[in-house]
Amino acid sequence: MPTETFEFQVEARQLLQMMIHSIYSNKDVFLRELVSNASDALDKLRLEALRDDALDVDVSDLHIAIEADRKARTLTVRDNGIGMSHDEVVQLIGTIANSGTAKFLRELKEAEGSAAAEGLIGQFGVGFYASFMVADEVELLTRRAGEDQGTRWMSTGEGTYTVETVDDAPQGTSVTLRLKPEDSDDQLHDYTSPWKIREIVKRYSDFITWPVRMAAETTPEDAGAAGEEADDTPREPETLNSMKALWARSRDEVSDDEYHELYKHISHDWVDPLTTVRLQAEGTFEYQALLFIPAHAPHDLFMQGYKRGIQLYVKRVFIMDDCEALMPPYLRFVKGVVDAQDLSLNVSREILQQDRQIQLMHRRLAKKVLSTVKDMMSAEPEQYATFWREFGRVVKEGLLSDFENRETILGISSFASTHDKDEPTTLRSYVDRMKEGQEHIYYLTGESRQAVENSPHMEAFRAKGIEVLLLTDPVDEVWVEADPEFDGKKLRSVAKGEVELGTEEEKKEAATEREGRQQEYADLLGWMTERLGESVKEVRLSSRLTVSPACVVSDTNGVTPALEAMYRAMGQEVPHSKRILELNAGHPLVSGLNRAYAARGEEPVTGLEETAELLYDLALLAEGGELGDPSRFVRLMADRLERTL
Ligand code: ADP
């Protein structure tokens, strides 16, 4: 078979350029990435051999081997794992599957040259391509288990790669790096030095459950560094990693660094996690969990098909990635390992979904994560702020789906508020600041902080100094509908129902005043309710306006227009619910209209009708809503403006 030449996909090419031009300072991690891939390949082979009797492979000595050749300046990482077919090589190594790549590359371009660029690369994790930080040519030789022919892939990372079929490749994968000259970069170590290799593997990959072996020749310098005798004969392969499952060891035996490296192996992230969560369940159903909350949200957290990061082990043996049965969707960013003692090695996803023990585990793990965040709120406020910034939007989905933990989730949530321009508030702090006579926790939903803050619905609250939560995530429209409560107080929209603010006395006073006005305006309100009957179900006087002439509100149980639009976007039929138009009797436009209506003669009342219509349209515009007939509004408005000239 002839050698074929392929071009890298555009994104892959850009990423490779960055690797070649050394944008990431910690070059050592390339080896971690190769060992991590090899370890995954061994896991996959073991599982496939278990499930497929026909697959004729030897799984008795699965391992990873590292070989360094100092004279040739090459380093090889070899595994006898699952391997790749010709098409897989082209697919997996020639392209980047990560759906957030384009966005990531854009951000990276903006950050070019700055320290932020390194952080971004770290958040992305570049896997196999990290090899090009240290090598000027990479050869990958692989044969998939069960196939006869192997594939050789070669590239210098500059635009193209070649692929050819080979007849005598061993099963599994070996990656050989032709290392860059040592003096080409001062962050480059001598990666042919057994001492250096030992150090890197120990540091980053000690917990890998397969042996990582090295058969090395020692050199005088190594012997010096390691305090051993120099000799030129090849030695017995040594195993570099301890293979100890970190989750099975007690807390004081494991350093934070070791936990972090396990996190990086599982998550393919290059930066440390925000926090580590440990759980050891004893008793009839024994299991250990070691979970991590990342320090940043992945790019594809809100995309369909986002993979959850829990790996399931049974008695130290890897069973599956992405075990969705163990973590609720609103905690899908949590990564980690769960090792159960009493499950079958053959357990399938379907069985897991139905298993009662697994459901109990799921509940307990979710509670544990939530309580960890709760502790973080008081003990590490800055860490909590990062958590909420990165994952708050996802966590709030739990307010809809996890009824059992709803109050806990509300307790660990933060919201923008009129109390502070920059800092979000917790409900606990909100409740502590509540005014005398205030019964509810008030909020307003909308598109942006600015739109919400300037909405006419806020006027009375602002005048009375009552704090309002400003909810602007799409998910906020939905969970508030479920009538949530915190600390015995209901959450109430300032755009729904009647508002009664202030002390008992003030409320009484306001009621008497309203009654008087009600009589004065009764005719106008009745007439307008009839005139605008197609759009609104009632026109009434408002107790929430101080500045604007009018606003539109929903019934206490009414659906907001934004939620209606959302249901429609999801293809659901929802009846259009009419809202209520509220007028501010203190506004000259409204009191003027009332006088004009009372003094109307026998003539047609077209002018008054138009004013009523315009009042309604203005109320819609003020809350950022859409007009039923914008061109008619413009015509009426232009006509009136003209008369002022
Ligand atoms: P990631 O590991 O983050 O998915 P990589 O670029 O490191 O990204 O690898 C891409 C894919 O190539 C892997 O997901 C895996 O399917 C395949 N792969 C890489 N190395 C090996 C290997 N040693 N054996 C088998 N498959 C491999």
XYZ file of C-alpha atoms and ligand atoms in Angstrom:
672
model
C 0.000 0.000 0.000
C 1.382 3.393 -0.897
C 1.890 6.094 1.659
C -1.005 8.563 1.757
C -0.586 12.186 2.745
C -3.377 14.035 4.578
C -3.844 17.582 5.708
C -4.680 18.313 9.306
C -8.100 19.814 9.928
C -7.853 23.618 10.280
C -8.348 23.676 14.049
C -5.861 20.864 14.531
C -3.299 22.755 12.457
C -3.698 25.906 14.530
C -3.347 23.994 17.748
C -0.246 22.192 16.510
C 1.369 25.490 15.575
C 0.940 26.622 19.150
C 2.477 23.443 20.452
C 5.440 23.693 18.115
C 5.977 27.306 19.076
C 6.020 26.479 22.747
C 3.108 28.410 24.109
C 2.876 26.100 27.111
C 5.760 26.247 29.550
C 5.448 22.918 31.363
C 6.703 20.600 28.643
C 6.891 17.547 30.932
C 3.142 16.994 30.663
C 3.488 15.500 27.165
C 4.507 12.221 28.815
C 1.527 12.310 31.150
C -0.737 12.642 28.104
C 0.853 9.693 26.292
C 0.746 7.461 29.376
C -2.845 8.517 30.011
C -3.883 7.580 26.458
C -2.052 4.263 26.755
C -3.785 3.520 30.044
C -7.200 4.254 28.493
C -6.328 1.919 25.604
C -5.522 -0.886 28.054
C -8.823 -0.310 29.898
C -10.680 -0.495 26.611
C -8.999 -3.715 25.533
C -9.701 -5.418 28.848
C -13.382 -4.469 28.599
C -13.680 -5.526 24.983
C -12.048 -8.890 25.718
C -14.531 -9.372 28.553
C -17.544 -8.613 26.360
C -16.454 -10.257 23.139
C -15.441 -13.914 23.452
C -14.480 -14.053 19.789
C -11.783 -11.440 20.238
C -8.614 -13.484 20.356
C -6.163 -11.387 22.331
C -3.736 -11.971 25.137
C -4.692 -9.834 28.128
C -2.418 -11.552 30.606
C 0.272 -8.898 30.608
C -1.284 -5.550 29.813
C 1.231 -2.804 30.436
C 2.875 0.369 29.230
C 6.547 0.413 28.259
C 8.767 3.443 27.926
C 11.992 3.201 25.980
C 14.550 5.916 25.573
C 17.416 5.931 23.125
C 19.916 8.557 24.080
C 22.071 8.289 20.959
C 19.177 8.491 18.516
C 17.402 11.018 20.773
C 14.135 9.144 20.607
C 11.561 8.296 23.238
C 8.906 5.601 22.746
C 5.747 4.981 24.742
C 4.237 1.606 23.910
C 1.099 -0.155 25.035
C -0.475 -3.505 24.157
C -3.978 -2.077 24.409
C -6.874 -1.740 21.999
C -4.928 -0.010 19.206
C -6.499 1.911 16.316
C -7.685 0.966 12.852
C -6.531 2.910 9.777
C -9.730 5.003 9.817
C -9.544 5.628 13.528
C -6.026 6.967 13.166
C -7.148 9.464 10.529
C -10.282 10.334 12.486
C -8.845 10.527 15.998
C -5.355 11.828 15.423
C -5.992 14.100 12.435
C -8.920 16.049 13.864
C -10.009 17.542 17.161
C -13.388 16.296 18.258
C -13.899 18.773 21.105
C -16.950 20.777 20.119
C -15.717 23.919 21.842
C -12.498 24.089 19.790
C -13.434 26.989 17.534
C -14.470 29.157 20.477
C -11.361 28.166 22.367
C -9.074 29.072 19.458
C -10.751 32.471 19.120
C -10.190 33.215 22.794
C -6.642 32.026 22.480
C -6.000 34.335 19.574
C -7.253 37.284 21.606
C -5.005 36.336 24.487
C -2.003 35.879 22.206
C 1.351 36.275 23.856
C -0.073 36.921 27.308
C 0.035 34.694 30.357
C -3.695 34.092 29.849
C -2.890 32.083 26.712
C -1.093 29.478 28.786
C -4.064 29.243 31.139
C -6.399 28.716 28.213
C -4.313 25.914 26.760
C -4.349 24.390 30.215
C -8.122 24.504 30.381
C -8.445 22.916 27.000
C -5.846 20.156 27.303
C -4.373 19.122 23.991
C -3.713 15.417 24.560
C -1.576 13.637 22.009
C -0.591 16.892 20.274
C 1.393 17.878 23.370
C 4.117 15.617 21.917
C 4.964 18.374 19.461
C 6.153 20.579 22.313
C 9.187 18.336 22.693
C 9.497 16.476 19.393
C 10.116 17.657 15.866
C 8.749 14.437 14.442
C 6.284 11.893 15.828
C 5.664 8.359 14.608
C 2.678 6.359 15.743
C 2.517 2.663 14.933
C -0.673 0.880 15.840
C -2.724 -2.229 15.220
C -6.252 -2.643 16.466
C -7.032 -5.799 18.449
C -8.691 -8.305 16.132
C -7.288 -6.798 12.912
C -4.405 -8.120 10.802
C -2.879 -5.017 9.411
C -1.375 -2.125 11.273
C -1.020 1.566 10.478
C 1.939 3.880 10.646
C 1.223 7.602 11.120
C 3.988 10.157 10.853
C 4.146 13.920 11.079
C 6.340 16.866 11.865
C 3.210 18.728 12.938
C 3.545 21.186 10.045
C 0.325 20.994 8.059
C 0.311 17.384 6.880
C 0.750 13.835 8.070
C 1.316 10.549 6.288
C -0.400 7.236 6.828
C 0.653 3.841 5.521
C -0.459 0.285 6.094
C 2.092 -2.085 7.618
C 2.006 -5.845 7.832
C 3.993 -6.621 10.917
C 2.847 -4.186 13.598
C 2.376 -5.593 17.100
C -1.112 -5.215 18.568
C -1.522 -1.961 20.480
C 0.084 1.387 19.948
C 3.585 2.778 20.135
C 4.353 6.442 19.867
C 7.940 7.397 19.074
C 9.132 10.955 19.460
C 12.203 12.298 17.716
C 13.126 14.801 20.381
C 14.011 18.396 19.590
C 17.641 19.383 20.198
C 18.067 19.942 23.901
C 19.343 23.492 23.522
C 16.396 24.631 21.349
C 14.372 25.726 24.354
C 15.399 26.328 27.950
C 12.271 24.668 29.317
C 13.137 21.438 27.534
C 14.558 18.697 29.745
C 16.509 15.691 28.632
C 13.653 13.289 28.068
C 15.986 10.404 27.310
C 17.281 10.482 30.861
C 15.831 7.550 32.851
C 16.035 9.688 35.930
C 13.870 12.375 34.357
C 11.370 9.839 32.989
C 11.083 8.148 36.370
C 10.422 11.509 37.992
C 7.731 12.524 35.514
C 5.887 9.210 35.669
C 6.021 9.170 39.466
C 4.777 12.721 39.598
C 1.932 12.571 37.089
C 0.965 8.965 36.580
C 1.715 7.073 39.770
C -1.923 5.985 40.291
C -2.315 4.530 36.776
C -3.709 1.048 37.348
C -1.452 -0.614 34.738
C 2.298 -1.050 35.176
C 4.430 1.581 33.471
C 7.747 -0.123 32.808
C 11.055 1.197 31.670
C 13.974 -0.772 30.386
C 16.745 1.747 30.425
C 20.420 1.884 29.937
C 22.038 4.004 32.573
C 24.565 6.654 31.743
C 27.155 8.236 33.959
C 25.026 11.369 34.602
C 21.957 9.337 35.503
C 23.942 7.186 37.765
C 25.165 10.343 39.426
C 21.688 11.817 39.729
C 20.143 8.679 41.091
C 23.121 7.726 43.203
C 23.695 4.458 41.356
C 26.617 2.778 39.704
C 27.071 3.445 36.012
C 26.963 0.483 33.705
C 26.289 -0.030 30.054
C 24.287 -3.225 30.020
C 20.497 -3.134 29.543
C 18.792 -3.762 32.854
C 15.656 -5.566 33.931
C 12.619 -3.456 33.255
C 11.572 -1.581 36.355
C 7.987 -0.576 37.155
C 7.859 3.150 37.704
C 4.406 3.619 39.231
C 2.916 2.313 42.468
C -0.503 1.611 40.805
C -2.254 2.368 44.082
C -5.879 3.431 43.803
C -5.920 6.806 45.527
C -9.581 6.518 46.440
C -8.904 3.413 48.482
C -6.203 5.044 50.587
C -6.783 7.142 53.656
C -6.683 10.912 53.376
C -3.364 11.365 55.179
C -1.550 8.943 52.893
C -2.254 10.971 49.773
C -0.984 14.438 48.930
C -3.104 17.092 47.254
C -0.778 16.908 44.255
C -1.503 13.222 43.820
C -5.243 13.861 43.891
C -4.821 16.624 41.344
C -2.909 14.412 38.937
C -5.644 11.795 39.095
C -8.135 14.541 38.330
C -6.138 15.584 35.283
C -5.960 12.020 34.024
C -9.727 11.586 34.322
C -10.796 14.982 33.064
C -8.130 15.704 30.428
C -7.893 19.101 32.113
C -4.442 20.602 32.644
C -5.266 22.773 35.634
C -5.897 21.744 39.252
C -9.477 21.174 40.372
C -11.251 23.656 42.613
C -11.853 21.067 45.276
C -11.744 17.359 46.030
C -14.654 15.430 47.532
C -14.046 12.104 49.258
C -16.645 9.630 50.359
C -16.148 6.182 51.904
C -19.367 4.234 52.337
C -19.126 1.225 54.623
C -21.739 -1.392 55.398
C -23.723 -3.727 53.177
C -23.039 -1.828 49.997
C -19.486 -0.669 50.194
C -17.997 1.909 47.849
C -15.469 4.675 47.662
C -15.819 7.880 45.748
C -13.207 10.447 44.879
C -14.849 13.359 43.138
C -13.577 16.664 41.837
C -15.185 19.993 41.116
C -13.183 21.577 38.277
C -11.926 25.156 38.483
C -13.567 26.114 35.201
C -16.538 25.071 33.117
C -15.728 23.067 29.977
C -16.626 24.689 26.670
C -19.281 22.155 25.848
C -21.136 22.007 29.159
C -24.372 23.174 27.564
C -24.056 21.171 24.364
C -26.040 18.077 23.619
C -24.104 14.939 24.261
C -21.851 16.464 26.912
C -20.176 13.556 28.638
C -20.378 13.358 32.380
C -17.112 12.701 34.111
C -17.713 9.896 36.573
C -15.763 6.711 36.015
C -17.101 3.540 37.523
C -14.715 0.936 38.905
C -15.607 -2.390 40.458
C -13.032 -3.619 42.967
C -10.266 -1.478 41.443
C -11.076 -2.519 37.879
C -12.202 0.124 35.424
C -15.739 -0.544 34.131
C -16.981 2.550 32.329
C -16.481 6.223 31.634
C -19.214 8.789 31.705
C -21.404 6.913 34.164
C -24.538 9.055 34.073
C -26.383 6.886 36.568
C -24.192 8.204 39.369
C -24.637 11.970 39.104
C -27.699 14.095 38.340
C -27.562 16.162 35.131
C -27.314 19.449 37.007
C -24.032 18.260 38.560
C -22.686 16.950 35.252
C -19.474 18.973 35.617
C -18.323 16.840 38.572
C -15.489 14.465 37.625
C -14.091 11.520 39.484
C -14.023 7.863 40.322
C -16.551 5.680 42.091
C -15.359 2.202 43.067
C -18.069 -0.237 44.199
C -17.306 -3.567 45.847
C -20.430 -5.562 45.097
C -21.276 -4.967 41.463
C -20.745 -7.449 38.684
C -17.834 -6.741 36.345
C -20.302 -7.175 33.482
C -22.692 -4.515 34.684
C -24.272 -2.507 31.847
C -25.619 1.037 31.669
C -29.183 -0.256 31.485
C -28.784 -2.325 34.622
C -27.195 0.599 36.437
C -30.124 2.882 35.653
C -32.508 0.510 37.415
C -30.376 -0.741 40.271
C -31.669 0.358 43.671
C -28.233 0.455 45.249
C -27.012 2.661 42.433
C -29.943 5.016 42.974
C -29.042 5.280 46.651
C -25.436 5.980 45.688
C -26.567 8.633 43.244
C -28.569 10.410 45.968
C -25.797 10.214 48.488
C -23.150 11.467 46.028
C -25.328 14.406 44.958
C -25.944 15.354 48.589
C -22.244 15.095 49.321
C -21.342 17.428 46.457
C -23.995 19.937 47.550
C -22.826 19.884 51.148
C -19.234 20.365 50.018
C -20.286 23.511 48.181
C -22.228 24.656 51.233
C -19.145 24.297 53.421
C -17.109 26.085 50.793
C -19.463 29.085 51.000
C -18.491 29.878 54.550
C -14.954 28.468 54.675
C -13.651 29.598 51.259
C -15.810 32.444 49.937
C -13.509 33.159 47.013
C -13.481 29.541 45.945
C -17.258 29.530 46.203
C -17.462 32.683 44.053
C -15.457 30.891 41.350
C -17.684 27.850 41.666
C -20.832 29.873 41.241
C -19.489 31.913 38.347
C -18.488 28.759 36.461
C -21.337 26.394 37.333
C -24.218 28.429 38.777
C -26.261 28.273 35.601
C -26.071 24.482 35.521
C -26.713 24.043 39.223
C -29.926 26.073 38.948
C -31.294 23.382 36.599
C -31.476 21.281 39.751
C -34.146 23.600 41.141
C -36.406 22.114 38.483
C -35.369 18.503 38.551
C -34.238 17.662 42.060
C -37.212 18.359 44.267
C -35.692 16.618 47.252
C -32.710 18.940 47.376
C -34.419 22.115 46.227
C -33.998 24.091 49.410
C -30.342 23.017 49.669
C -29.740 24.118 46.093
C -31.426 27.463 46.778
C -29.174 27.754 49.807
C -25.989 27.388 47.764
C -27.200 29.688 44.991
C -26.258 33.317 44.461
C -28.197 35.961 42.571
C -27.587 39.423 41.246
C -29.511 41.894 43.338
C -30.351 45.562 43.662
C -28.441 45.478 46.963
C -25.037 45.521 45.315
C -23.938 46.485 41.834
C -21.210 43.867 41.502
C -21.499 41.172 44.130
C -24.273 38.584 43.913
C -26.146 37.737 47.089
C -27.233 34.504 48.723
C -30.825 34.085 49.867
C -29.589 33.825 53.443
C -28.097 37.323 53.267
C -31.197 38.608 51.479
C -33.445 37.321 54.250
C -31.171 38.875 56.881
C -31.608 42.254 55.196
C -35.404 42.052 54.779
C -37.353 45.147 55.846
C -39.905 45.264 58.634
C -43.230 43.981 57.351
C -41.664 42.350 54.264
C -43.046 38.856 53.861
C -41.605 37.707 50.560
C -38.350 37.443 48.706
C -38.810 39.608 45.610
C -37.308 39.045 42.191
C -37.752 40.107 38.603
C -36.775 38.032 35.570
C -35.681 39.487 32.256
C -33.145 39.577 29.467
C -30.400 41.653 31.027
C -29.551 43.309 34.284
C -30.121 46.733 32.755
C -33.545 45.891 31.355
C -34.648 44.390 34.646
C -33.280 47.167 36.827
C -34.973 49.890 34.773
C -38.269 48.119 34.428
C -41.295 50.110 35.723
C -42.176 47.159 37.954
C -39.261 48.090 40.169
C -40.385 51.635 40.945
C -42.269 51.158 44.220
C -39.603 48.738 45.445
C -36.883 51.222 44.702
C -38.851 54.010 46.401
C -39.294 51.899 49.535
C -35.711 50.601 49.465
C -36.809 46.971 49.158
C -34.237 44.645 47.667
C -35.097 42.784 44.461
C -33.210 39.848 42.935
C -32.371 40.356 39.258
C -32.717 37.025 37.463
C -31.446 37.070 33.909
C -30.507 33.464 33.010
C -33.046 31.721 30.763
C -33.343 28.918 33.312
C -34.493 31.467 35.910
C -37.763 31.968 34.044
C -38.530 28.329 34.567
C -37.564 27.393 38.104
C -39.257 30.406 39.673
C -42.542 29.064 38.277
C -42.342 26.100 40.639
C -43.243 28.406 43.532
C -40.056 27.964 45.519
C -39.625 28.867 49.167
C -36.572 29.632 51.206
C -36.555 29.770 54.998
C -40.364 29.784 54.989
C -40.524 32.764 52.632
C -42.005 32.612 49.175
C -40.198 33.954 46.164
C -42.446 36.515 44.467
C -42.106 38.295 41.162
C -42.446 42.084 41.368
C -44.258 41.847 38.030
C -47.035 39.598 39.293
C -50.196 40.150 41.324
C -50.860 43.121 43.575
C -48.047 44.571 45.605
C -48.471 45.647 49.177
C -45.350 47.049 50.683
C -44.462 48.588 54.004
C -45.661 48.113 57.573
C -49.230 47.118 58.475
C -50.114 50.736 59.012
C -48.741 51.857 55.674
C -50.585 49.050 53.951
C -53.871 50.156 55.519
C -53.324 53.742 54.516
C -52.539 52.745 50.953
C -55.687 50.629 50.772
C -57.943 53.511 51.855
C -56.315 55.824 49.343
C -56.676 53.280 46.603
C -60.382 52.890 47.331
C -60.983 56.611 46.961
C -59.114 56.733 43.691
C -60.810 53.625 42.457
C -64.150 55.453 42.538
C -62.697 58.472 40.824
C -61.293 56.317 37.999
C -63.989 53.648 37.809
C -65.514 54.883 34.522
C -62.187 55.226 32.723
C -60.980 51.819 33.896
C -64.199 50.120 32.824
C -64.081 51.747 29.417
C -60.401 50.945 28.862
C -60.840 47.324 29.952
C -63.446 47.023 27.232
C -61.435 48.919 24.581
C -58.243 46.921 25.165
C -60.103 43.680 25.843
C -58.330 41.811 23.018
C -54.932 42.365 24.600
C -55.468 42.636 28.354
C -57.882 41.114 30.762
C -58.161 44.079 33.081
C -57.106 47.702 33.464
C -56.582 48.780 37.062
C -54.781 51.354 39.171
C -51.272 50.490 40.240
C -49.585 50.536 43.617
C -46.176 49.729 42.151
C -45.568 52.748 39.909
C -44.047 56.033 41.032
C -42.612 57.423 37.793
C -43.932 55.619 34.723
C -47.525 56.115 33.524
C -48.294 52.415 33.083
C -47.013 48.850 33.276
C -48.230 45.371 32.444
C -48.331 42.675 35.112
C -49.291 39.019 35.308
C -51.665 37.326 37.705
C -50.004 35.736 40.689
C -50.143 32.388 38.868
C -49.842 33.786 35.357
C -47.147 32.771 32.901
C -44.648 35.475 31.890
C -44.308 36.316 28.174
C -40.662 35.166 28.257
C -41.650 31.735 29.525
C -44.420 31.553 26.961
C -41.887 32.307 24.226
C -39.559 29.645 25.616
C -42.249 26.952 25.554
C -43.100 27.921 21.977
C -39.443 27.714 20.983
C -39.426 24.159 22.349
C -42.392 23.369 20.131
C -44.999 23.295 22.883
C -48.444 24.761 22.386
C -49.277 27.277 25.101
C -52.390 29.451 25.175
C -51.598 33.145 25.123
C -52.328 34.399 28.633
C -53.697 37.930 28.852
C -52.109 40.190 31.401
C -53.253 43.210 33.399
C -52.572 46.847 32.495
C -51.843 48.980 35.531
C -52.082 52.773 35.457
C -50.279 55.269 37.665
C -52.938 57.712 38.873
C -50.158 60.051 39.983
C -48.953 60.538 36.406
C -50.280 63.620 34.514
C -50.920 61.574 31.397
C -53.210 59.233 33.316
C -55.004 61.881 35.377
C -55.339 63.989 32.212
C -56.862 61.080 30.342
C -59.308 60.552 33.198
C -60.421 64.202 33.068
C -60.723 64.139 29.296
C -62.775 60.946 29.433
C -65.141 62.431 32.054
C -65.587 65.581 29.936
C -66.136 63.733 26.652
C -69.165 64.950 24.696
C -71.287 63.331 22.037
C -68.399 63.393 19.523
C -66.541 60.147 18.669
C -63.736 59.387 21.158
C -61.061 58.335 18.617
C -58.376 60.508 20.204
C -58.976 59.022 23.653
C -58.933 55.514 22.245
C -55.588 56.132 20.629
C -54.166 57.467 23.883
C -55.373 54.357 25.713
C -53.730 52.192 23.089
C -50.493 54.157 23.272
C -50.424 53.826 27.064
C -50.559 50.065 26.701
C -47.812 50.046 24.066
C -45.588 52.245 26.235
C -46.020 49.823 29.122
C -44.936 46.951 26.861
C -41.911 48.849 25.584
C -40.814 49.790 29.117
C -40.477 46.142 30.136
C -38.614 45.288 26.945
C -41.624 43.534 25.411
C -42.801 43.363 21.828
C -45.624 45.440 20.372
C -48.542 43.753 18.630
C -48.509 46.262 15.745
C -45.291 48.330 15.768
C -46.076 50.270 12.563
C -49.417 51.446 13.942
C -47.634 52.584 17.107
C -45.148 54.592 15.022
C -47.945 56.215 13.023
C -49.906 57.264 16.108
C -46.809 58.473 17.887
C -45.514 60.476 14.910
C -48.911 62.069 14.534
C -48.899 63.230 18.155
C -45.342 64.485 18.069
C -46.166 66.464 14.980
C -48.914 68.270 16.901
C -46.391 69.439 19.511
C -44.377 71.393 16.928
P -8.011 12.745 24.164
O -7.165 11.702 24.801
O -8.165 13.991 24.973
O -9.284 12.232 23.589
P -5.882 12.720 22.248
O -5.530 13.678 21.158
O -4.852 12.489 23.277
O -7.197 13.295 22.905
O -6.319 11.370 21.612
C -7.357 11.308 20.684
C -7.904 9.889 20.614
O -6.984 9.018 19.981
C -8.178 9.250 21.955
O -9.432 9.640 22.481
C -8.124 7.769 21.609
O -9.362 7.334 21.062
C -7.092 7.717 20.511
N -5.791 7.315 21.069
C -4.795 8.116 21.470
N -3.746 7.390 21.943
C -4.123 6.088 21.854
C -3.500 4.832 22.201
N -2.286 4.769 22.769
N -4.205 3.713 21.929
C -5.435 3.753 21.377
N -6.064 4.877 21.042
C -5.423 6.044 21.276
